[in-house]
Amino acid sequence: MDFTGNRKQSLSLSVHARAMTARKRPTLYDRGEAARSGDRTPVRIPAHCQVGEQVPEDTFVTDISPRGCKLLAVTIGALKSQPVVLRFGDETPITGRLKWVKQASVGVAFDEALSDERLARISALVAPSNVVPIRRARFS
């Protein structure tokens, strides 16, 4: 017993193993089901992106769903929760907000979910391939 009259706790590994091997970083929030509803489809769609008041730039969408997408190579200095305007070809602009920024990619949550028809039209705007077929010369 210690001086307050409580029993001393054991310092053995078997008693504290669970606490010692538990997750070290606390979970900041529960993402729940609403964090990303629906699967994203891998794509390579050219787009024009404007983050906040910055100059619009060309980029590529690498995956997309009715509620959001992932973009490559957006301006350095983009911060979470900034407004985003995406333009795909002749489609009307899509508005949203940055949800995350990691290295050369950003996640965008659309303000309004895309209809299936609009998502299909946008998904059809696949970037042209930069692969050039090579024909071998036939020697006779």
Short mmCIF file of N, CA, C and O in Angstrom, two decimals:
data_model
loop_
_atom_site.label_atom_id
_atom_site.label_comp_id
_atom_site.label_asym_id
_atom_site.label_seq_id
_atom_site.Cartn_x
_atom_site.Cartn_y
_atom_site.Cartn_z
N MET A 1 0.84 -1.19 0.00
CA MET A 1 0.00 0.00 0.00
C MET A 1 0.88 1.24 0.00
O MET A 1 1.94 1.25 0.56
N ASP A 2 0.33 2.30 -0.65
CA ASP A 2 1.07 3.55 -0.62
C ASP A 2 0.59 4.39 0.56
O ASP A 2 -0.26 3.96 1.34
N PHE A 3 1.10 5.60 0.66
CA PHE A 3 0.78 6.42 1.83
C PHE A 3 -0.68 6.88 1.87
O PHE A 3 -1.15 7.34 2.90
N THR A 4 -1.44 6.78 0.74
CA THR A 4 -2.84 7.19 0.77
C THR A 4 -3.76 6.02 1.11
O THR A 4 -4.96 6.21 1.23
N GLY A 5 -3.19 4.85 1.25
CA GLY A 5 -3.99 3.70 1.60
C GLY A 5 -4.44 2.88 0.39
O GLY A 5 -5.09 1.86 0.55
N ASN A 6 -4.10 3.30 -0.84
CA ASN A 6 -4.45 2.54 -2.04
C ASN A 6 -3.41 1.47 -2.32
O ASN A 6 -2.24 1.62 -1.96
N ARG A 7 -3.89 0.43 -2.95
CA ARG A 7 -2.95 -0.64 -3.32
C ARG A 7 -2.10 -0.16 -4.48
O ARG A 7 -2.58 0.53 -5.37
N LYS A 8 -0.85 -0.53 -4.45
CA LYS A 8 0.05 -0.16 -5.54
C LYS A 8 -0.28 -1.00 -6.75
O LYS A 8 -0.62 -2.18 -6.64
N GLN A 9 -0.16 -0.39 -7.91
CA GLN A 9 -0.40 -1.12 -9.14
C GLN A 9 0.88 -1.84 -9.54
O GLN A 9 1.98 -1.37 -9.30
N SER A 10 0.69 -2.95 -10.20
CA SER A 10 1.82 -3.73 -10.66
C SER A 10 2.46 -3.04 -11.85
O SER A 10 1.80 -2.41 -12.69
N LEU A 11 3.75 -3.15 -11.96
CA LEU A 11 4.48 -2.60 -13.10
C LEU A 11 4.84 -3.70 -14.11
O LEU A 11 5.61 -3.44 -15.02
N SER A 12 4.27 -4.86 -13.97
CA SER A 12 4.62 -5.95 -14.88
C SER A 12 4.01 -5.74 -16.26
O SER A 12 2.97 -5.11 -16.43
N LEU A 13 4.68 -6.27 -17.26
CA LEU A 13 4.26 -6.14 -18.65
C LEU A 13 2.90 -6.79 -18.88
O LEU A 13 2.06 -6.25 -19.60
N SER A 14 2.65 -7.90 -18.25
CA SER A 14 1.38 -8.61 -18.48
C SER A 14 0.18 -7.79 -18.04
O SER A 14 -0.89 -7.86 -18.64
N VAL A 15 0.32 -6.97 -17.02
CA VAL A 15 -0.76 -6.15 -16.52
C VAL A 15 -1.01 -4.95 -17.44
O VAL A 15 -2.14 -4.54 -17.68
N HIS A 16 0.05 -4.38 -18.01
CA HIS A 16 -0.05 -3.16 -18.80
C HIS A 16 0.13 -3.38 -20.30
O HIS A 16 0.26 -2.41 -21.04
N ALA A 17 0.14 -4.60 -20.75
CA ALA A 17 0.40 -4.89 -22.17
C ALA A 17 -0.59 -4.20 -23.09
O ALA A 17 -0.21 -3.63 -24.11
N ARG A 18 -1.85 -4.24 -22.75
CA ARG A 18 -2.86 -3.62 -23.61
C ARG A 18 -2.67 -2.11 -23.75
O ARG A 18 -2.72 -1.55 -24.83
N ALA A 19 -2.41 -1.45 -22.64
CA ALA A 19 -2.20 0.00 -22.68
C ALA A 19 -0.91 0.35 -23.42
O ALA A 19 -0.84 1.35 -24.12
N MET A 20 0.10 -0.49 -23.29
CA MET A 20 1.38 -0.21 -23.94
C MET A 20 1.34 -0.45 -25.44
O MET A 20 2.07 0.19 -26.19
N THR A 21 0.49 -1.33 -25.89
CA THR A 21 0.42 -1.64 -27.32
C THR A 21 -0.77 -0.96 -27.99
O THR A 21 -0.98 -1.14 -29.18
N ALA A 22 -1.52 -0.18 -27.25
CA ALA A 22 -2.68 0.51 -27.82
C ALA A 22 -2.22 1.60 -28.78
O ALA A 22 -1.07 2.02 -28.78
N ARG A 23 -3.13 2.04 -29.59
CA ARG A 23 -2.87 3.11 -30.56
C ARG A 23 -2.30 4.33 -29.84
O ARG A 23 -2.86 4.81 -28.86
N LYS A 24 -1.20 4.83 -30.34
CA LYS A 24 -0.54 5.95 -29.69
C LYS A 24 -1.18 7.29 -30.03
O LYS A 24 -1.24 8.18 -29.21
N ARG A 25 -1.64 7.43 -31.28
CA ARG A 25 -2.26 8.69 -31.68
C ARG A 25 -3.75 8.64 -31.39
O ARG A 25 -4.43 7.72 -31.78
N PRO A 26 -4.27 9.65 -30.73
CA PRO A 26 -5.71 9.64 -30.46
C PRO A 26 -6.50 9.89 -31.75
O PRO A 26 -6.04 10.56 -32.67
N THR A 27 -7.64 9.30 -31.84
CA THR A 27 -8.53 9.56 -32.95
C THR A 27 -9.17 10.92 -32.74
O THR A 27 -9.79 11.16 -31.72
N LEU A 28 -8.98 11.81 -33.70
CA LEU A 28 -9.45 13.18 -33.52
C LEU A 28 -10.96 13.30 -33.72
O LEU A 28 -11.60 14.11 -33.10
N TYR A 29 -11.50 12.50 -34.64
CA TYR A 29 -12.93 12.54 -34.87
C TYR A 29 -13.35 11.25 -35.53
O TYR A 29 -12.54 10.55 -36.12
N ASP A 30 -14.61 10.95 -35.44
CA ASP A 30 -15.15 9.76 -36.07
C ASP A 30 -15.63 10.13 -37.45
O ASP A 30 -16.54 10.95 -37.61
N ARG A 31 -15.00 9.57 -38.49
CA ARG A 31 -15.36 9.93 -39.87
C ARG A 31 -16.76 9.46 -40.21
O ARG A 31 -17.44 10.09 -40.99
N GLY A 32 -17.17 8.35 -39.66
CA GLY A 32 -18.52 7.86 -39.90
C GLY A 32 -18.76 7.49 -41.35
O GLY A 32 -17.86 7.47 -42.17
N GLU A 33 -19.98 7.20 -41.70
CA GLU A 33 -20.34 6.80 -43.05
C GLU A 33 -20.42 7.98 -44.00
O GLU A 33 -20.25 7.85 -45.19
N ALA A 34 -20.68 9.19 -43.48
CA ALA A 34 -20.87 10.35 -44.34
C ALA A 34 -19.56 10.92 -44.87
O ALA A 34 -19.56 11.78 -45.72
N ALA A 35 -18.40 10.44 -44.38
CA ALA A 35 -17.13 10.99 -44.81
C ALA A 35 -16.92 10.80 -46.31
O ALA A 35 -16.49 11.70 -47.00
N ARG A 36 -17.19 9.64 -46.82
CA ARG A 36 -17.10 9.40 -48.25
C ARG A 36 -18.15 8.35 -48.59
O ARG A 36 -17.95 7.18 -48.36
N SER A 37 -19.26 8.80 -49.11
CA SER A 37 -20.29 7.86 -49.49
C SER A 37 -20.10 7.48 -50.95
O SER A 37 -19.94 8.34 -51.81
N GLY A 38 -20.08 6.22 -51.22
CA GLY A 38 -19.92 5.74 -52.58
C GLY A 38 -18.46 5.52 -52.94
O GLY A 38 -17.56 6.14 -52.39
N ASP A 39 -18.26 4.61 -53.85
CA ASP A 39 -16.91 4.32 -54.30
C ASP A 39 -16.48 5.33 -55.35
O ASP A 39 -17.29 5.81 -56.14
N ARG A 40 -15.21 5.61 -55.37
CA ARG A 40 -14.67 6.49 -56.40
C ARG A 40 -14.15 5.64 -57.55
O ARG A 40 -13.60 4.57 -57.34
N THR A 41 -14.34 6.15 -58.76
CA THR A 41 -13.90 5.46 -59.95
C THR A 41 -12.57 6.04 -60.40
O THR A 41 -12.45 7.24 -60.58
N PRO A 42 -11.54 5.18 -60.61
CA PRO A 42 -10.27 5.70 -61.11
C PRO A 42 -10.43 6.21 -62.54
O PRO A 42 -10.99 5.52 -63.39
N VAL A 43 -9.95 7.42 -62.81
CA VAL A 43 -10.07 8.05 -64.12
C VAL A 43 -8.82 8.90 -64.37
O VAL A 43 -7.98 9.05 -63.50
N ARG A 44 -8.76 9.48 -65.55
CA ARG A 44 -7.73 10.47 -65.87
C ARG A 44 -8.41 11.50 -66.75
O ARG A 44 -8.40 11.42 -67.97
N ILE A 45 -9.04 12.49 -66.09
CA ILE A 45 -9.85 13.48 -66.79
C ILE A 45 -9.18 14.85 -66.68
O ILE A 45 -8.90 15.32 -65.58
N PRO A 46 -8.95 15.53 -67.80
CA PRO A 46 -8.39 16.89 -67.72
C PRO A 46 -9.44 17.86 -67.19
O PRO A 46 -10.63 17.73 -67.49
N ALA A 47 -9.00 18.82 -66.39
CA ALA A 47 -9.92 19.80 -65.82
C ALA A 47 -9.17 21.11 -65.60
O ALA A 47 -7.95 21.15 -65.59
N HIS A 48 -9.94 22.18 -65.43
CA HIS A 48 -9.41 23.48 -65.02
C HIS A 48 -9.89 23.69 -63.59
O HIS A 48 -11.07 23.52 -63.30
N CYS A 49 -8.98 24.03 -62.72
CA CYS A 49 -9.31 24.14 -61.29
C CYS A 49 -8.90 25.52 -60.77
O CYS A 49 -7.80 26.00 -61.03
N GLN A 50 -9.82 26.14 -60.02
CA GLN A 50 -9.51 27.39 -59.35
C GLN A 50 -9.76 27.19 -57.87
O GLN A 50 -10.87 26.84 -57.45
N VAL A 51 -8.71 27.40 -57.07
CA VAL A 51 -8.80 27.27 -55.62
C VAL A 51 -8.82 28.66 -55.03
O VAL A 51 -7.88 29.44 -55.22
N GLY A 52 -9.91 29.00 -54.34
CA GLY A 52 -10.04 30.32 -53.73
C GLY A 52 -9.93 31.42 -54.77
O GLY A 52 -10.56 31.37 -55.83
N GLU A 53 -9.09 32.41 -54.51
CA GLU A 53 -8.88 33.54 -55.43
C GLU A 53 -7.66 33.34 -56.31
O GLU A 53 -7.25 34.26 -57.02
N GLN A 54 -7.06 32.14 -56.28
CA GLN A 54 -5.85 31.90 -57.06
C GLN A 54 -6.17 31.80 -58.55
O GLN A 54 -7.32 31.62 -58.95
N VAL A 55 -5.15 31.87 -59.36
CA VAL A 55 -5.29 31.78 -60.81
C VAL A 55 -5.70 30.35 -61.17
O VAL A 55 -5.14 29.39 -60.66
N PRO A 56 -6.70 30.19 -62.07
CA PRO A 56 -7.09 28.83 -62.49
C PRO A 56 -5.92 28.12 -63.16
O PRO A 56 -5.09 28.75 -63.81
N GLU A 57 -5.84 26.81 -62.98
CA GLU A 57 -4.77 26.03 -63.58
C GLU A 57 -5.29 24.72 -64.14
O GLU A 57 -6.35 24.24 -63.73
N ASP A 58 -4.55 24.16 -65.08
CA ASP A 58 -4.90 22.86 -65.64
C ASP A 58 -4.47 21.77 -64.67
O ASP A 58 -3.41 21.86 -64.05
N THR A 59 -5.27 20.75 -64.56
CA THR A 59 -4.98 19.64 -63.67
C THR A 59 -5.63 18.38 -64.21
O THR A 59 -6.27 18.39 -65.26
N PHE A 60 -5.49 17.29 -63.50
CA PHE A 60 -6.14 16.03 -63.85
C PHE A 60 -6.91 15.50 -62.65
O PHE A 60 -6.42 15.55 -61.52
N VAL A 61 -8.10 15.00 -62.89
CA VAL A 61 -8.88 14.29 -61.87
C VAL A 61 -8.46 12.83 -61.97
O VAL A 61 -8.47 12.24 -63.05
N THR A 62 -8.06 12.25 -60.84
CA THR A 62 -7.59 10.86 -60.86
C THR A 62 -8.62 9.87 -60.32
O THR A 62 -8.48 8.67 -60.54
N ASP A 63 -9.59 10.35 -59.58
CA ASP A 63 -10.74 9.51 -59.22
C ASP A 63 -11.93 10.41 -58.94
O ASP A 63 -11.77 11.58 -58.59
N ILE A 64 -13.13 9.85 -59.15
CA ILE A 64 -14.33 10.69 -59.04
C ILE A 64 -15.51 9.86 -58.58
O ILE A 64 -15.58 8.65 -58.84
N SER A 65 -16.41 10.51 -57.86
CA SER A 65 -17.68 9.92 -57.44
C SER A 65 -18.72 11.04 -57.50
O SER A 65 -18.37 12.20 -57.73
N PRO A 66 -19.99 10.74 -57.27
CA PRO A 66 -21.00 11.81 -57.30
C PRO A 66 -20.77 12.90 -56.25
O PRO A 66 -21.20 14.02 -56.41
N ARG A 67 -20.04 12.60 -55.18
CA ARG A 67 -19.87 13.57 -54.10
C ARG A 67 -18.49 14.22 -54.01
O ARG A 67 -18.28 15.12 -53.20
N GLY A 68 -17.53 13.74 -54.82
CA GLY A 68 -16.20 14.33 -54.73
C GLY A 68 -15.21 13.73 -55.70
O GLY A 68 -15.55 12.83 -56.48
N CYS A 69 -13.97 14.24 -55.64
CA CYS A 69 -12.93 13.73 -56.53
C CYS A 69 -11.56 14.01 -55.92
O CYS A 69 -11.43 14.71 -54.92
N LYS A 70 -10.53 13.44 -56.57
CA LYS A 70 -9.14 13.69 -56.21
C LYS A 70 -8.45 14.32 -57.41
O LYS A 70 -8.61 13.86 -58.53
N LEU A 71 -7.70 15.40 -57.17
CA LEU A 71 -7.00 16.13 -58.22
C LEU A 71 -5.49 16.02 -58.02
O LEU A 71 -5.02 15.90 -56.89
N LEU A 72 -4.77 16.14 -59.11
CA LEU A 72 -3.31 16.19 -59.07
C LEU A 72 -2.81 17.60 -59.33
O LEU A 72 -3.43 18.35 -60.08
N ALA A 73 -1.67 17.92 -58.76
CA ALA A 73 -0.91 19.14 -59.06
C ALA A 73 -1.71 20.42 -58.95
O ALA A 73 -1.81 21.18 -59.88
N VAL A 74 -2.29 20.67 -57.79
CA VAL A 74 -2.97 21.93 -57.54
C VAL A 74 -1.97 22.87 -56.88
O VAL A 74 -1.05 22.44 -56.20
N THR A 75 -2.16 24.15 -57.07
CA THR A 75 -1.24 25.17 -56.59
C THR A 75 -0.76 24.93 -55.16
O THR A 75 -1.55 24.59 -54.28
N ILE A 76 0.52 25.15 -54.98
CA ILE A 76 1.10 25.04 -53.64
C ILE A 76 0.51 26.15 -52.78
O ILE A 76 0.33 27.28 -53.24
N GLY A 77 0.20 25.84 -51.55
CA GLY A 77 -0.38 26.82 -50.65
C GLY A 77 -1.88 26.67 -50.49
O GLY A 77 -2.50 27.44 -49.79
N ALA A 78 -2.46 25.68 -51.17
CA ALA A 78 -3.89 25.44 -51.00
C ALA A 78 -4.15 24.91 -49.60
O ALA A 78 -3.40 24.08 -49.10
N LEU A 79 -5.20 25.40 -48.98
CA LEU A 79 -5.53 25.00 -47.61
C LEU A 79 -6.90 24.33 -47.56
O LEU A 79 -7.77 24.60 -48.39
N LYS A 80 -7.06 23.46 -46.57
CA LYS A 80 -8.34 22.79 -46.39
C LYS A 80 -9.46 23.81 -46.25
O LYS A 80 -9.26 24.91 -45.75
N SER A 81 -10.65 23.43 -46.71
CA SER A 81 -11.88 24.21 -46.63
C SER A 81 -11.94 25.39 -47.59
O SER A 81 -12.92 26.13 -47.57
N GLN A 82 -10.92 25.58 -48.43
CA GLN A 82 -11.00 26.65 -49.42
C GLN A 82 -12.00 26.27 -50.50
O GLN A 82 -12.14 25.10 -50.84
N PRO A 83 -12.70 27.26 -51.07
CA PRO A 83 -13.65 26.95 -52.15
C PRO A 83 -12.89 26.56 -53.43
O PRO A 83 -11.80 27.06 -53.69
N VAL A 84 -13.50 25.66 -54.20
CA VAL A 84 -12.91 25.16 -55.44
C VAL A 84 -13.95 25.25 -56.54
O VAL A 84 -15.13 24.96 -56.31
N VAL A 85 -13.52 25.65 -57.73
CA VAL A 85 -14.38 25.62 -58.90
C VAL A 85 -13.68 24.76 -59.95
O VAL A 85 -12.53 25.02 -60.31
N LEU A 86 -14.37 23.70 -60.40
CA LEU A 86 -13.83 22.79 -61.41
C LEU A 86 -14.60 22.97 -62.71
O LEU A 86 -15.82 23.07 -62.70
N ARG A 87 -13.85 22.98 -63.80
CA ARG A 87 -14.48 23.06 -65.13
C ARG A 87 -13.99 21.89 -65.96
O ARG A 87 -12.78 21.68 -66.09
N PHE A 88 -14.94 21.14 -66.51
CA PHE A 88 -14.65 19.99 -67.36
C PHE A 88 -15.21 20.28 -68.76
O PHE A 88 -16.42 20.26 -68.94
N GLY A 89 -14.35 20.56 -69.72
CA GLY A 89 -14.81 20.79 -71.08
C GLY A 89 -15.91 21.83 -71.14
O GLY A 89 -15.79 22.93 -70.60
N ASP A 90 -17.04 21.47 -71.79
CA ASP A 90 -18.18 22.39 -71.95
C ASP A 90 -19.21 22.26 -70.83
O ASP A 90 -20.25 22.91 -70.87
N GLU A 91 -18.93 21.43 -69.83
CA GLU A 91 -19.86 21.26 -68.70
C GLU A 91 -19.93 22.54 -67.87
O GLU A 91 -18.97 23.31 -67.82
N THR A 92 -21.05 22.75 -67.21
CA THR A 92 -21.15 23.88 -66.29
C THR A 92 -20.20 23.65 -65.11
O THR A 92 -19.94 22.50 -64.74
N PRO A 93 -19.65 24.71 -64.54
CA PRO A 93 -18.68 24.55 -63.45
C PRO A 93 -19.27 23.81 -62.25
O PRO A 93 -20.46 23.90 -61.97
N ILE A 94 -18.40 23.09 -61.56
CA ILE A 94 -18.77 22.36 -60.35
C ILE A 94 -18.07 23.05 -59.19
O ILE A 94 -16.86 23.29 -59.24
N THR A 95 -18.82 23.35 -58.14
CA THR A 95 -18.23 23.99 -56.96
C THR A 95 -18.08 22.98 -55.84
O THR A 95 -18.82 22.00 -55.76
N GLY A 96 -17.11 23.23 -54.98
CA GLY A 96 -16.88 22.34 -53.85
C GLY A 96 -15.90 22.98 -52.89
O GLY A 96 -15.60 24.17 -52.97
N ARG A 97 -15.38 22.16 -51.99
CA ARG A 97 -14.41 22.61 -50.98
C ARG A 97 -13.30 21.59 -50.87
O ARG A 97 -13.53 20.40 -51.01
N LEU A 98 -12.08 22.09 -50.59
CA LEU A 98 -10.96 21.18 -50.36
C LEU A 98 -11.19 20.45 -49.04
O LEU A 98 -11.49 21.08 -48.03
N LYS A 99 -11.06 19.15 -49.06
CA LYS A 99 -11.23 18.36 -47.84
C LYS A 99 -9.88 17.95 -47.26
O LYS A 99 -9.74 17.82 -46.06
N TRP A 100 -8.91 17.69 -48.13
CA TRP A 100 -7.57 17.33 -47.66
C TRP A 100 -6.54 17.72 -48.71
O TRP A 100 -6.85 17.86 -49.88
N VAL A 101 -5.32 17.92 -48.25
CA VAL A 101 -4.20 18.27 -49.13
C VAL A 101 -3.03 17.39 -48.72
O VAL A 101 -2.61 17.42 -47.56
N LYS A 102 -2.52 16.59 -49.66
CA LYS A 102 -1.38 15.71 -49.38
C LYS A 102 -0.46 15.72 -50.58
O LYS A 102 -0.87 15.37 -51.68
N GLN A 103 0.77 16.12 -50.36
CA GLN A 103 1.81 16.15 -51.40
C GLN A 103 1.27 16.80 -52.66
O GLN A 103 0.96 17.97 -52.65
N ALA A 104 1.16 16.07 -53.75
CA ALA A 104 0.72 16.67 -55.01
C ALA A 104 -0.74 16.35 -55.32
O ALA A 104 -1.16 16.40 -56.46
N SER A 105 -1.53 16.02 -54.33
CA SER A 105 -2.94 15.69 -54.53
C SER A 105 -3.82 16.44 -53.54
O SER A 105 -3.38 16.78 -52.45
N VAL A 106 -5.06 16.66 -53.95
CA VAL A 106 -6.05 17.25 -53.05
C VAL A 106 -7.37 16.51 -53.21
O VAL A 106 -7.68 16.00 -54.28
N GLY A 107 -8.13 16.46 -52.15
CA GLY A 107 -9.46 15.88 -52.19
C GLY A 107 -10.49 16.99 -52.18
O GLY A 107 -10.36 17.95 -51.42
N VAL A 108 -11.50 16.87 -53.04
CA VAL A 108 -12.55 17.88 -53.15
C VAL A 108 -13.89 17.24 -52.86
O VAL A 108 -14.21 16.18 -53.39
N ALA A 109 -14.68 17.87 -52.00
CA ALA A 109 -16.07 17.46 -51.76
C ALA A 109 -16.96 18.44 -52.50
O ALA A 109 -16.86 19.66 -52.30
N PHE A 110 -17.81 17.93 -53.39
CA PHE A 110 -18.70 18.79 -54.16
C PHE A 110 -19.78 19.37 -53.27
O PHE A 110 -20.26 18.71 -52.35
N ASP A 111 -20.21 20.60 -53.57
CA ASP A 111 -21.29 21.24 -52.81
C ASP A 111 -22.61 20.50 -53.04
O ASP A 111 -23.42 20.39 -52.13
N GLU A 112 -22.82 20.03 -54.27
CA GLU A 112 -24.03 19.26 -54.59
C GLU A 112 -23.59 17.99 -55.30
O GLU A 112 -22.70 18.03 -56.16
N ALA A 113 -24.25 16.88 -54.97
CA ALA A 113 -23.91 15.60 -55.61
C ALA A 113 -24.21 15.66 -57.10
O ALA A 113 -25.20 16.26 -57.53
N LEU A 114 -23.34 15.03 -57.89
CA LEU A 114 -23.54 14.98 -59.34
C LEU A 114 -24.58 13.92 -59.69
O LEU A 114 -24.61 12.86 -59.07
N SER A 115 -25.39 14.21 -60.69
CA SER A 115 -26.35 13.20 -61.16
C SER A 115 -25.57 12.13 -61.90
O SER A 115 -24.44 12.35 -62.36
N ASP A 116 -26.19 10.96 -62.07
CA ASP A 116 -25.54 9.86 -62.78
C ASP A 116 -25.23 10.26 -64.22
O ASP A 116 -24.17 9.90 -64.76
N GLU A 117 -26.14 11.01 -64.85
CA GLU A 117 -25.93 11.43 -66.24
C GLU A 117 -24.74 12.38 -66.35
O GLU A 117 -23.89 12.25 -67.24
N ARG A 118 -24.65 13.33 -65.44
CA ARG A 118 -23.55 14.29 -65.49
C ARG A 118 -22.22 13.61 -65.18
O ARG A 118 -21.20 13.89 -65.82
N LEU A 119 -22.23 12.70 -64.23
CA LEU A 119 -21.02 11.95 -63.90
C LEU A 119 -20.55 11.13 -65.10
O LEU A 119 -19.35 11.08 -65.40
N ALA A 120 -21.49 10.53 -65.83
CA ALA A 120 -21.14 9.75 -67.02
C ALA A 120 -20.54 10.64 -68.10
O ALA A 120 -19.56 10.27 -68.76
N ARG A 121 -21.10 11.84 -68.30
CA ARG A 121 -20.57 12.77 -69.31
C ARG A 121 -19.15 13.22 -68.95
O ARG A 121 -18.27 13.27 -69.80
N ILE A 122 -18.94 13.52 -67.68
CA ILE A 122 -17.62 13.96 -67.24
C ILE A 122 -16.62 12.80 -67.35
O ILE A 122 -15.49 12.99 -67.80
N SER A 123 -17.03 11.62 -66.96
CA SER A 123 -16.13 10.46 -67.02
C SER A 123 -15.74 10.12 -68.45
O SER A 123 -14.69 9.51 -68.69
N ALA A 124 -16.56 10.51 -69.42
CA ALA A 124 -16.25 10.24 -70.83
C ALA A 124 -15.19 11.19 -71.37
O ALA A 124 -14.68 10.97 -72.47
N LEU A 125 -14.84 12.23 -70.63
CA LEU A 125 -13.85 13.20 -71.08
C LEU A 125 -12.43 12.74 -70.75
O LEU A 125 -11.63 13.49 -70.19
N VAL A 126 -12.10 11.53 -71.09
CA VAL A 126 -10.80 10.96 -70.75
C VAL A 126 -9.70 11.68 -71.52
O VAL A 126 -9.85 12.02 -72.70
N ALA A 127 -8.60 11.93 -70.85
CA ALA A 127 -7.47 12.63 -71.46
C ALA A 127 -6.89 11.80 -72.60
O ALA A 127 -6.85 10.57 -72.52
N PRO A 128 -6.44 12.46 -73.65
CA PRO A 128 -5.82 11.72 -74.74
C PRO A 128 -4.53 11.05 -74.26
O PRO A 128 -3.82 11.60 -73.43
N SER A 129 -4.27 9.90 -74.79
CA SER A 129 -3.08 9.16 -74.39
C SER A 129 -1.85 9.80 -75.02
O SER A 129 -1.89 10.28 -76.14
N ASN A 130 -0.75 9.78 -74.30
CA ASN A 130 0.49 10.29 -74.85
C ASN A 130 1.36 9.16 -75.40
O ASN A 130 2.53 9.35 -75.69
N VAL A 131 0.77 7.99 -75.55
CA VAL A 131 1.48 6.84 -76.10
C VAL A 131 1.27 6.83 -77.60
O VAL A 131 0.15 6.87 -78.09
N VAL A 132 2.37 6.77 -78.33
CA VAL A 132 2.31 6.75 -79.79
C VAL A 132 2.64 5.35 -80.27
O VAL A 132 3.69 4.80 -79.94
N PRO A 133 1.74 4.73 -81.06
CA PRO A 133 2.03 3.39 -81.54
C PRO A 133 3.19 3.43 -82.54
O PRO A 133 3.28 4.33 -83.37
N ILE A 134 4.07 2.48 -82.42
CA ILE A 134 5.23 2.40 -83.31
C ILE A 134 5.06 1.18 -84.22
O ILE A 134 4.79 0.08 -83.74
N ARG A 135 5.23 1.40 -85.48
CA ARG A 135 5.17 0.30 -86.44
C ARG A 135 6.58 -0.08 -86.80
O ARG A 135 7.41 0.77 -87.08
N ARG A 136 6.82 -1.36 -86.80
CA ARG A 136 8.14 -1.85 -87.21
C ARG A 136 8.20 -1.90 -88.72
O ARG A 136 7.26 -2.31 -89.38
N ALA A 137 9.32 -1.50 -89.22
CA ALA A 137 9.53 -1.58 -90.67
C ALA A 137 9.78 -3.03 -91.03
O ALA A 137 10.50 -3.75 -90.35
N ARG A 138 9.16 -3.44 -92.09
CA ARG A 138 9.38 -4.82 -92.55
C ARG A 138 10.47 -4.80 -93.62
O ARG A 138 10.40 -4.05 -94.58
N PHE A 139 11.43 -5.63 -93.38
CA PHE A 139 12.50 -5.72 -94.35
C PHE A 139 12.28 -6.97 -95.19
O PHE A 139 12.05 -8.06 -94.69
N SER A 140 12.38 -6.82 -96.49
CA SER A 140 12.18 -7.96 -97.39
C SER A 140 13.49 -8.51 -97.85
O SER A 140 14.46 -7.93 -98.00
#
